[in-house]
CSV table of C-alpha atoms in Angstrom, one decimal:
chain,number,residue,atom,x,y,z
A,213,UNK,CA,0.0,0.0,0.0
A,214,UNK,CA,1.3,3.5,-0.6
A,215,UNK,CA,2.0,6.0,1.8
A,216,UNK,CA,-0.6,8.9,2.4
A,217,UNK,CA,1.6,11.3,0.5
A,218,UNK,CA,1.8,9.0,-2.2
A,219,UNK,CA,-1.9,8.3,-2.1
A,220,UNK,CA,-2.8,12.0,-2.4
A,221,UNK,CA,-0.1,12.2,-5.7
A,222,UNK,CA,-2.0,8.9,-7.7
A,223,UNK,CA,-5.3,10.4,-7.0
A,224,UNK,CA,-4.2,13.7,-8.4
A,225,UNK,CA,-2.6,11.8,-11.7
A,226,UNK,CA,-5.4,9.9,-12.0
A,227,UNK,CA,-7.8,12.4,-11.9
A,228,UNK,CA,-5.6,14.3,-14.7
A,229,UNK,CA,-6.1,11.7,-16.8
A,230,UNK,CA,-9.8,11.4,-16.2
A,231,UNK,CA,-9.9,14.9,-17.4
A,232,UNK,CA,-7.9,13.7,-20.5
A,233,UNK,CA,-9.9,10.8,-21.8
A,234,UNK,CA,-11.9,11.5,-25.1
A,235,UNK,CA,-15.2,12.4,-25.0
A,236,UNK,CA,-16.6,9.0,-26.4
A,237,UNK,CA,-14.4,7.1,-23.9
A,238,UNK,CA,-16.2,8.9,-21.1
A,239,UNK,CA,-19.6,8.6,-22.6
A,240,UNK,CA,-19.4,4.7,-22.8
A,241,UNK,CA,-17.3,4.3,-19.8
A,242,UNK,CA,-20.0,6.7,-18.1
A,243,UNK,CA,-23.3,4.4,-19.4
A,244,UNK,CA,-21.4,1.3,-18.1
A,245,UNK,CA,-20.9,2.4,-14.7
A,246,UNK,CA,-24.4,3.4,-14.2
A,247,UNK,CA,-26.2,0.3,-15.6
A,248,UNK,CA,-23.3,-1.9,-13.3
A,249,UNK,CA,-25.2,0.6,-10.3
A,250,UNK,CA,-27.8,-0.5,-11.7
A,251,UNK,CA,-27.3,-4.2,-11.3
A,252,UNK,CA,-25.6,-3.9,-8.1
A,253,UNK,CA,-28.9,-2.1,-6.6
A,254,UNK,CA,-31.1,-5.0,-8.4
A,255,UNK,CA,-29.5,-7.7,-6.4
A,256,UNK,CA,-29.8,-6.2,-3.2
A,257,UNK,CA,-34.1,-5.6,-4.2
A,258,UNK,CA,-33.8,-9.2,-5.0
A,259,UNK,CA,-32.0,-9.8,-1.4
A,260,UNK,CA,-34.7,-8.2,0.7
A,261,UNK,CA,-37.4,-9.9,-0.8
A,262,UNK,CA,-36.1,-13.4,-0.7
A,263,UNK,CA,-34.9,-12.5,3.5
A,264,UNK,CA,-36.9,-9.9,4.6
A,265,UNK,CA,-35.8,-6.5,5.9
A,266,UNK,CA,-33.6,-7.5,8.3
A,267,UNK,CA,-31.3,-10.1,7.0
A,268,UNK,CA,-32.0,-9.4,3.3
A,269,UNK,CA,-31.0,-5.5,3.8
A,270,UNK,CA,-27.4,-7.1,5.2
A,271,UNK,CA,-27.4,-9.5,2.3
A,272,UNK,CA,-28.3,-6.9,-0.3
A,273,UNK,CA,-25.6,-4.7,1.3
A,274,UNK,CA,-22.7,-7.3,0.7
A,275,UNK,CA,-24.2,-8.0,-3.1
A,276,UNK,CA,-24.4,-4.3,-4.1
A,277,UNK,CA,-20.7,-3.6,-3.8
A,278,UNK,CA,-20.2,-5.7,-7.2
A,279,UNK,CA,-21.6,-2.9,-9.3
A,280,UNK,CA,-18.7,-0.8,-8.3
A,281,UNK,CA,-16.4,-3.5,-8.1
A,282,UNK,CA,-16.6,-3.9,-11.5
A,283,UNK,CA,-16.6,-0.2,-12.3
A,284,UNK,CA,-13.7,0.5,-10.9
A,285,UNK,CA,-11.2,-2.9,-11.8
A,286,UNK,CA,-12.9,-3.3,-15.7
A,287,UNK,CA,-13.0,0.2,-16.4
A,288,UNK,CA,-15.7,2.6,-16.0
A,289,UNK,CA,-16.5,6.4,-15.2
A,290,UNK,CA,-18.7,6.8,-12.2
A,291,UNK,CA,-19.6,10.3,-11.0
A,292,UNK,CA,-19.3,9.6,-7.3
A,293,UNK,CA,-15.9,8.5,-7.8
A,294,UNK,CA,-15.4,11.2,-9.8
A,295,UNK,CA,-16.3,14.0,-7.4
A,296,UNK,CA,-13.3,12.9,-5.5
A,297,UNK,CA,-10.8,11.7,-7.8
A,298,UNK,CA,-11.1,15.1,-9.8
A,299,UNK,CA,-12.1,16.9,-7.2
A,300,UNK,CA,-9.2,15.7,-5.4
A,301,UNK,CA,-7.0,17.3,-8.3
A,302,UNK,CA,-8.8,20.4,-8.5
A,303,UNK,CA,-8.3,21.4,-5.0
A,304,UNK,CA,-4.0,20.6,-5.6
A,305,UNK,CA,-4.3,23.1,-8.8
A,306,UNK,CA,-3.6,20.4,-11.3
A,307,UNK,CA,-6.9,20.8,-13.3
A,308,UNK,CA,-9.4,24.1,-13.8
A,309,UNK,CA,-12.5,24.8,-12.8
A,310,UNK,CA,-13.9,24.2,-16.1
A,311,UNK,CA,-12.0,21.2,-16.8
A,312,UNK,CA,-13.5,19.4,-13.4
A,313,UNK,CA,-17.6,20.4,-14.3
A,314,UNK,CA,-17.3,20.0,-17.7
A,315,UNK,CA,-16.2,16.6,-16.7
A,316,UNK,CA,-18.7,15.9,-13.9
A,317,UNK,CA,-21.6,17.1,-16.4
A,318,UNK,CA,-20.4,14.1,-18.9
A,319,UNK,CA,-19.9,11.6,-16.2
A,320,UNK,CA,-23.5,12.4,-14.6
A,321,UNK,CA,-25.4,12.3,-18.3
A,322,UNK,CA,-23.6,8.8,-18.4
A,323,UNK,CA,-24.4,7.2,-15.8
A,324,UNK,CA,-28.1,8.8,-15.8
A,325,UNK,CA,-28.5,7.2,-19.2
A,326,UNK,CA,-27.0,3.8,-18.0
A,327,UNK,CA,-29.2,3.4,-14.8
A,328,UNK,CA,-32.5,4.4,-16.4
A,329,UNK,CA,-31.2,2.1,-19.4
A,330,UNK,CA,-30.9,-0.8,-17.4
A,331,UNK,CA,-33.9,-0.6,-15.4
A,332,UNK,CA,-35.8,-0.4,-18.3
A,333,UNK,CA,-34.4,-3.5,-20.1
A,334,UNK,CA,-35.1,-5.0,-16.5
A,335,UNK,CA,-38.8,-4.3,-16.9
A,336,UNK,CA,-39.0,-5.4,-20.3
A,337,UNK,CA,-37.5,-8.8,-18.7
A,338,UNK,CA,-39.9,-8.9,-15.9
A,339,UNK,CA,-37.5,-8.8,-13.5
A,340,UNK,CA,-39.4,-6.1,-11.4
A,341,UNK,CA,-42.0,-8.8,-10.3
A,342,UNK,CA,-42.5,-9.7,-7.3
A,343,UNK,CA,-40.3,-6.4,-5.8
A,344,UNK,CA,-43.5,-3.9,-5.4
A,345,UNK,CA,-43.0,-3.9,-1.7
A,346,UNK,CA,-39.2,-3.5,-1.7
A,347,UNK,CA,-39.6,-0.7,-4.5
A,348,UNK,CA,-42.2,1.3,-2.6
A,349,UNK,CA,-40.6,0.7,0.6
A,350,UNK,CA,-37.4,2.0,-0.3
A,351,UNK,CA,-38.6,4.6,-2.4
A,352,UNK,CA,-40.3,5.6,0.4
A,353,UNK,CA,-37.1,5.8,2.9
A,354,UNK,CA,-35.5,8.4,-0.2
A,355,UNK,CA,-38.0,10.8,-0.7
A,356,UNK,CA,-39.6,10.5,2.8
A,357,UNK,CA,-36.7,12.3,4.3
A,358,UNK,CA,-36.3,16.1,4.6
A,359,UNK,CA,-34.4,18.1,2.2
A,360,UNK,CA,-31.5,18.3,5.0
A,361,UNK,CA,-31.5,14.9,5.9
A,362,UNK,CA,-31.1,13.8,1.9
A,363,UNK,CA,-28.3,16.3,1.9
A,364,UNK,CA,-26.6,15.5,5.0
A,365,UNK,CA,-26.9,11.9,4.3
A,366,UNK,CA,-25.9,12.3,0.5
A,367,UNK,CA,-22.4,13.9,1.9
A,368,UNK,CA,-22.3,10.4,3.9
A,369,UNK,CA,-22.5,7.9,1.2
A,370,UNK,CA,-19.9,9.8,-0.8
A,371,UNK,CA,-17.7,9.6,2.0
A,372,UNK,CA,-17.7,6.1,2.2
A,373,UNK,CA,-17.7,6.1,-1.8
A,374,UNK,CA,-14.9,8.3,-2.0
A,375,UNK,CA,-12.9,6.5,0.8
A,376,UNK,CA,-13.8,3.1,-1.8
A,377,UNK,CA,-12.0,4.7,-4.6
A,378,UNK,CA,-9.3,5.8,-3.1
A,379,UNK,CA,-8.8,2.5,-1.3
A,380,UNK,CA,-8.8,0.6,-4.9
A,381,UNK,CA,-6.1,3.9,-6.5
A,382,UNK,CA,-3.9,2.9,-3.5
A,383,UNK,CA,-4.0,-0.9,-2.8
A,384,UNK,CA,-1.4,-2.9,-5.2
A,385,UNK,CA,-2.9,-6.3,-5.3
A,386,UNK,CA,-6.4,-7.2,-7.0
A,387,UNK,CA,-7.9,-9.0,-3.5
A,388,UNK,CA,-6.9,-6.1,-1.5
A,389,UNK,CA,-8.6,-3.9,-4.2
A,390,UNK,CA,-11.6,-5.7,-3.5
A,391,UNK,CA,-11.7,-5.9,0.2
A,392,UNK,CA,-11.2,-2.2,0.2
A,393,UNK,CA,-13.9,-1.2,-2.3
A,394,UNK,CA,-16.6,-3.6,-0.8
A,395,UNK,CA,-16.3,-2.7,3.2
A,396,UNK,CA,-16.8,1.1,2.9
A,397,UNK,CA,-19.8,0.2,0.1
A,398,UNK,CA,-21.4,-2.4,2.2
A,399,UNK,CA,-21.3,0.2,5.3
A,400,UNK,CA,-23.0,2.8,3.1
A,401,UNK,CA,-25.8,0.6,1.8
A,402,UNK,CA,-26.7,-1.1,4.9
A,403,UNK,CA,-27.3,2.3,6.6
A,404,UNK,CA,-29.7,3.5,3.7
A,405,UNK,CA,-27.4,6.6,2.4
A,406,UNK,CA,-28.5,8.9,-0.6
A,407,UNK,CA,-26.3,7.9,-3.5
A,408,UNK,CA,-27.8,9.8,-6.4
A,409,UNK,CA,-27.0,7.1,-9.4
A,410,UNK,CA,-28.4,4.4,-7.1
A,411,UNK,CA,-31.0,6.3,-6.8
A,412,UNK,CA,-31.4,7.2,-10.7
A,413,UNK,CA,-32.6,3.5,-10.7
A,414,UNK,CA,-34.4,3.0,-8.1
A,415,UNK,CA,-36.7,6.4,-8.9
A,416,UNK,CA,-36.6,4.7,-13.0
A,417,UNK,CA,-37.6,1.7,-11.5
A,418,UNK,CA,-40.3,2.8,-9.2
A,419,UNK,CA,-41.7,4.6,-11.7
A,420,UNK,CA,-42.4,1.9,-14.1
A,421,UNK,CA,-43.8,-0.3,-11.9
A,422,UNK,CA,-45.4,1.5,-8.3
A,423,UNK,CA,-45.5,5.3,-9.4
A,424,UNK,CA,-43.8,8.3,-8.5
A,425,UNK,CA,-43.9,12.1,-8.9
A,426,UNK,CA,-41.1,13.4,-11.5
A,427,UNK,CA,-41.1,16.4,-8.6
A,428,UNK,CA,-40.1,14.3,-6.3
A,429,UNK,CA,-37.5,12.7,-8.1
A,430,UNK,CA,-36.0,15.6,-9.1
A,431,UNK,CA,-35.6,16.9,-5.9
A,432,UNK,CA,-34.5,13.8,-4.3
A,433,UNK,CA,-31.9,13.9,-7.3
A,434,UNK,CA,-30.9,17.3,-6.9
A,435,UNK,CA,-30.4,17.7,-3.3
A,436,UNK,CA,-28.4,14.0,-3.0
A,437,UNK,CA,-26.1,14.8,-6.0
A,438,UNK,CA,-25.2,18.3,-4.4
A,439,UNK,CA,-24.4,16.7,-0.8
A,440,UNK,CA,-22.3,13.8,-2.9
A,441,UNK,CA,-20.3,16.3,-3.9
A,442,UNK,CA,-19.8,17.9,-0.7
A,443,UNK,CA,-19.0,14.3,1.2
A,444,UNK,CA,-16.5,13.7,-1.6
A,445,UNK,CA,-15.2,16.9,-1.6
A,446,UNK,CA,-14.8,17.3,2.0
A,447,UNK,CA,-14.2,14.2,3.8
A,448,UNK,CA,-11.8,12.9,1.1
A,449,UNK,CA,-10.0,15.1,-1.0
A,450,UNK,CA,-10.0,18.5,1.1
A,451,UNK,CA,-8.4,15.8,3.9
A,452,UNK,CA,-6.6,14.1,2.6
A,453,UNK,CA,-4.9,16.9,0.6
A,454,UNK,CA,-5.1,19.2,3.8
A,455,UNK,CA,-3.1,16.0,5.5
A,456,UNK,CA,-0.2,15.3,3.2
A,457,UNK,CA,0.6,19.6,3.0
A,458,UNK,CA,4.7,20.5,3.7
Protein backbone atom coordinates (compact mmCIF):
# COMPACT_ATOMS: atom_id res chain seq x y z
CA UNK A 1 0.00 0.00 0.00
CA UNK A 2 1.26 3.49 -0.65
CA UNK A 3 1.96 5.99 1.82
CA UNK A 4 -0.56 8.86 2.39
CA UNK A 5 1.62 11.27 0.52
CA UNK A 6 1.80 8.97 -2.16
CA UNK A 7 -1.85 8.30 -2.13
CA UNK A 8 -2.77 12.00 -2.36
CA UNK A 9 -0.07 12.20 -5.71
CA UNK A 10 -1.97 8.94 -7.73
CA UNK A 11 -5.32 10.40 -6.97
CA UNK A 12 -4.22 13.66 -8.45
CA UNK A 13 -2.65 11.80 -11.67
CA UNK A 14 -5.40 9.87 -12.04
CA UNK A 15 -7.77 12.37 -11.89
CA UNK A 16 -5.63 14.30 -14.73
CA UNK A 17 -6.10 11.65 -16.77
CA UNK A 18 -9.80 11.44 -16.19
CA UNK A 19 -9.87 14.94 -17.35
CA UNK A 20 -7.85 13.69 -20.53
CA UNK A 21 -9.89 10.79 -21.76
CA UNK A 22 -11.86 11.54 -25.09
CA UNK A 23 -15.17 12.37 -24.98
CA UNK A 24 -16.65 8.97 -26.36
CA UNK A 25 -14.38 7.10 -23.85
CA UNK A 26 -16.18 8.92 -21.15
CA UNK A 27 -19.64 8.55 -22.65
CA UNK A 28 -19.35 4.75 -22.84
CA UNK A 29 -17.33 4.26 -19.83
CA UNK A 30 -19.96 6.74 -18.09
CA UNK A 31 -23.27 4.41 -19.42
CA UNK A 32 -21.36 1.33 -18.12
CA UNK A 33 -20.88 2.41 -14.65
CA UNK A 34 -24.38 3.39 -14.21
CA UNK A 35 -26.17 0.29 -15.57
CA UNK A 36 -23.34 -1.93 -13.29
CA UNK A 37 -25.15 0.65 -10.32
CA UNK A 38 -27.82 -0.53 -11.69
CA UNK A 39 -27.31 -4.20 -11.28
CA UNK A 40 -25.64 -3.91 -8.06
CA UNK A 41 -28.86 -2.12 -6.64
CA UNK A 42 -31.07 -4.99 -8.41
CA UNK A 43 -29.48 -7.65 -6.36
CA UNK A 44 -29.77 -6.16 -3.15
CA UNK A 45 -34.08 -5.60 -4.22
CA UNK A 46 -33.84 -9.22 -5.01
CA UNK A 47 -31.99 -9.80 -1.40
CA UNK A 48 -34.66 -8.24 0.66
CA UNK A 49 -37.40 -9.92 -0.84
CA UNK A 50 -36.08 -13.40 -0.66
CA UNK A 51 -34.87 -12.49 3.54
CA UNK A 52 -36.89 -9.94 4.59
CA UNK A 53 -35.83 -6.52 5.92
CA UNK A 54 -33.62 -7.52 8.31
CA UNK A 55 -31.30 -10.12 7.01
CA UNK A 56 -31.96 -9.36 3.25
CA UNK A 57 -30.99 -5.52 3.81
CA UNK A 58 -27.44 -7.15 5.19
CA UNK A 59 -27.45 -9.53 2.28
CA UNK A 60 -28.33 -6.91 -0.35
CA UNK A 61 -25.58 -4.71 1.33
CA UNK A 62 -22.69 -7.27 0.71
CA UNK A 63 -24.25 -7.96 -3.06
CA UNK A 64 -24.40 -4.27 -4.08
CA UNK A 65 -20.68 -3.63 -3.84
CA UNK A 66 -20.22 -5.74 -7.15
CA UNK A 67 -21.60 -2.92 -9.33
CA UNK A 68 -18.68 -0.76 -8.34
CA UNK A 69 -16.40 -3.45 -8.14
CA UNK A 70 -16.61 -3.91 -11.53
CA UNK A 71 -16.63 -0.18 -12.31
CA UNK A 72 -13.65 0.47 -10.85
CA UNK A 73 -11.22 -2.91 -11.78
CA UNK A 74 -12.90 -3.29 -15.71
CA UNK A 75 -13.05 0.17 -16.42
CA UNK A 76 -15.69 2.55 -15.96
CA UNK A 77 -16.46 6.37 -15.22
CA UNK A 78 -18.67 6.80 -12.16
CA UNK A 79 -19.57 10.34 -10.97
CA UNK A 80 -19.29 9.63 -7.35
CA UNK A 81 -15.88 8.54 -7.79
CA UNK A 82 -15.44 11.21 -9.82
CA UNK A 83 -16.34 13.99 -7.44
CA UNK A 84 -13.34 12.85 -5.51
CA UNK A 85 -10.78 11.68 -7.84
CA UNK A 86 -11.14 15.13 -9.80
CA UNK A 87 -12.11 16.95 -7.17
CA UNK A 88 -9.15 15.71 -5.35
CA UNK A 89 -7.05 17.35 -8.32
CA UNK A 90 -8.84 20.42 -8.53
CA UNK A 91 -8.30 21.37 -4.99
CA UNK A 92 -3.96 20.58 -5.63
CA UNK A 93 -4.28 23.06 -8.79
CA UNK A 94 -3.59 20.36 -11.31
CA UNK A 95 -6.95 20.76 -13.34
CA UNK A 96 -9.38 24.08 -13.83
CA UNK A 97 -12.46 24.84 -12.82
CA UNK A 98 -13.86 24.17 -16.06
CA UNK A 99 -12.02 21.23 -16.82
CA UNK A 100 -13.48 19.40 -13.45
CA UNK A 101 -17.61 20.40 -14.30
CA UNK A 102 -17.26 20.02 -17.70
CA UNK A 103 -16.17 16.56 -16.68
CA UNK A 104 -18.73 15.92 -13.94
CA UNK A 105 -21.59 17.08 -16.37
CA UNK A 106 -20.37 14.12 -18.87
CA UNK A 107 -19.94 11.56 -16.22
CA UNK A 108 -23.53 12.39 -14.57
CA UNK A 109 -25.38 12.29 -18.28
CA UNK A 110 -23.63 8.81 -18.45
CA UNK A 111 -24.38 7.22 -15.80
CA UNK A 112 -28.07 8.78 -15.77
CA UNK A 113 -28.46 7.18 -19.21
CA UNK A 114 -27.02 3.83 -18.02
CA UNK A 115 -29.23 3.44 -14.79
CA UNK A 116 -32.45 4.43 -16.42
CA UNK A 117 -31.24 2.10 -19.44
CA UNK A 118 -30.87 -0.77 -17.37
CA UNK A 119 -33.92 -0.62 -15.37
CA UNK A 120 -35.78 -0.36 -18.32
CA UNK A 121 -34.38 -3.48 -20.14
CA UNK A 122 -35.09 -5.02 -16.49
CA UNK A 123 -38.77 -4.28 -16.94
CA UNK A 124 -38.96 -5.41 -20.29
CA UNK A 125 -37.52 -8.81 -18.68
CA UNK A 126 -39.93 -8.91 -15.86
CA UNK A 127 -37.52 -8.80 -13.49
CA UNK A 128 -39.39 -6.06 -11.42
CA UNK A 129 -42.01 -8.79 -10.29
CA UNK A 130 -42.53 -9.71 -7.26
CA UNK A 131 -40.29 -6.40 -5.78
CA UNK A 132 -43.54 -3.86 -5.43
CA UNK A 133 -43.03 -3.92 -1.74
CA UNK A 134 -39.22 -3.48 -1.66
CA UNK A 135 -39.59 -0.73 -4.48
CA UNK A 136 -42.20 1.33 -2.57
CA UNK A 137 -40.56 0.70 0.60
CA UNK A 138 -37.37 2.00 -0.35
CA UNK A 139 -38.57 4.60 -2.41
CA UNK A 140 -40.29 5.63 0.39
CA UNK A 141 -37.08 5.79 2.86
CA UNK A 142 -35.47 8.36 -0.18
CA UNK A 143 -38.05 10.75 -0.69
CA UNK A 144 -39.63 10.49 2.82
CA UNK A 145 -36.71 12.28 4.35
CA UNK A 146 -36.28 16.13 4.57
CA UNK A 147 -34.44 18.12 2.24
CA UNK A 148 -31.52 18.30 5.00
CA UNK A 149 -31.51 14.93 5.85
CA UNK A 150 -31.10 13.75 1.95
CA UNK A 151 -28.29 16.33 1.87
CA UNK A 152 -26.64 15.51 5.03
CA UNK A 153 -26.94 11.93 4.25
CA UNK A 154 -25.94 12.29 0.49
CA UNK A 155 -22.40 13.87 1.90
CA UNK A 156 -22.32 10.42 3.94
CA UNK A 157 -22.51 7.94 1.16
CA UNK A 158 -19.93 9.79 -0.76
CA UNK A 159 -17.70 9.58 2.00
CA UNK A 160 -17.67 6.08 2.17
CA UNK A 161 -17.71 6.05 -1.83
CA UNK A 162 -14.87 8.30 -2.00
CA UNK A 163 -12.87 6.49 0.82
CA UNK A 164 -13.80 3.10 -1.84
CA UNK A 165 -11.99 4.65 -4.60
CA UNK A 166 -9.30 5.81 -3.09
CA UNK A 167 -8.78 2.47 -1.32
CA UNK A 168 -8.77 0.61 -4.90
CA UNK A 169 -6.12 3.85 -6.45
CA UNK A 170 -3.86 2.89 -3.48
CA UNK A 171 -4.04 -0.92 -2.84
CA UNK A 172 -1.43 -2.86 -5.19
CA UNK A 173 -2.94 -6.29 -5.33
CA UNK A 174 -6.43 -7.16 -6.98
CA UNK A 175 -7.90 -8.97 -3.53
CA UNK A 176 -6.95 -6.07 -1.49
CA UNK A 177 -8.55 -3.88 -4.22
CA UNK A 178 -11.58 -5.70 -3.47
CA UNK A 179 -11.68 -5.85 0.17
CA UNK A 180 -11.22 -2.21 0.18
CA UNK A 181 -13.91 -1.19 -2.26
CA UNK A 182 -16.58 -3.65 -0.81
CA UNK A 183 -16.34 -2.70 3.16
CA UNK A 184 -16.80 1.09 2.89
CA UNK A 185 -19.81 0.22 0.09
CA UNK A 186 -21.39 -2.39 2.15
CA UNK A 187 -21.32 0.21 5.32
CA UNK A 188 -22.96 2.81 3.14
CA UNK A 189 -25.81 0.57 1.82
CA UNK A 190 -26.67 -1.11 4.89
CA UNK A 191 -27.30 2.32 6.56
CA UNK A 192 -29.67 3.49 3.73
CA UNK A 193 -27.42 6.63 2.40
CA UNK A 194 -28.54 8.86 -0.62
CA UNK A 195 -26.25 7.90 -3.50
CA UNK A 196 -27.78 9.79 -6.40
CA UNK A 197 -27.04 7.10 -9.37
CA UNK A 198 -28.41 4.38 -7.13
CA UNK A 199 -30.97 6.27 -6.77
CA UNK A 200 -31.43 7.20 -10.65
CA UNK A 201 -32.55 3.47 -10.73
CA UNK A 202 -34.40 3.05 -8.08
CA UNK A 203 -36.69 6.38 -8.90
CA UNK A 204 -36.63 4.71 -13.03
CA UNK A 205 -37.63 1.70 -11.50
CA UNK A 206 -40.33 2.78 -9.18
CA UNK A 207 -41.70 4.62 -11.75
CA UNK A 208 -42.41 1.92 -14.13
CA UNK A 209 -43.78 -0.28 -11.91
CA UNK A 210 -45.39 1.50 -8.34
CA UNK A 211 -45.51 5.32 -9.39
CA UNK A 212 -43.84 8.32 -8.54
CA UNK A 213 -43.95 12.09 -8.86
CA UNK A 214 -41.07 13.41 -11.53
CA UNK A 215 -41.13 16.38 -8.57
CA UNK A 216 -40.13 14.29 -6.30
CA UNK A 217 -37.49 12.66 -8.11
CA UNK A 218 -36.01 15.62 -9.09
CA UNK A 219 -35.59 16.90 -5.86
CA UNK A 220 -34.47 13.77 -4.32
CA UNK A 221 -31.90 13.93 -7.29
CA UNK A 222 -30.88 17.34 -6.95
CA UNK A 223 -30.42 17.70 -3.34
CA UNK A 224 -28.45 13.97 -3.05
CA UNK A 225 -26.12 14.82 -5.96
CA UNK A 226 -25.21 18.28 -4.40
CA UNK A 227 -24.43 16.69 -0.82
CA UNK A 228 -22.31 13.78 -2.87
CA UNK A 229 -20.32 16.27 -3.94
CA UNK A 230 -19.75 17.90 -0.68
CA UNK A 231 -19.02 14.29 1.23
CA UNK A 232 -16.52 13.70 -1.65
CA UNK A 233 -15.18 16.93 -1.58
CA UNK A 234 -14.81 17.33 2.02
CA UNK A 235 -14.20 14.16 3.84
CA UNK A 236 -11.84 12.88 1.09
CA UNK A 237 -10.01 15.15 -1.00
CA UNK A 238 -9.98 18.45 1.08
CA UNK A 239 -8.39 15.82 3.92
CA UNK A 240 -6.61 14.05 2.61
CA UNK A 241 -4.85 16.93 0.64
CA UNK A 242 -5.05 19.18 3.76
CA UNK A 243 -3.06 16.04 5.49
CA UNK A 244 -0.18 15.33 3.23
CA UNK A 245 0.64 19.58 3.01
CA UNK A 246 4.70 20.47 3.73
Amino acid sequence: MYSLVEAKNKVVELGIVKINKPLVAKMVLSFVAGGMIGFGFLAYFYAVRDFGPGLGTLIGATLFPVGLIIVLLVGGELITGNMMVVGTSWLNKKVTTKEMLSNWFVISIGNIVGAVFIAYICSFLGMFKGLDEVLLNTTNSKIGQSVMQVFVSGMMANWFVGLAVWLNIVLKDGIGKIVGIWFPIVVFVYFGFQHSVANTFLFAAAKMTIGIEISEILLNLSVSYLGNILGALIFVSAIYTIATKD
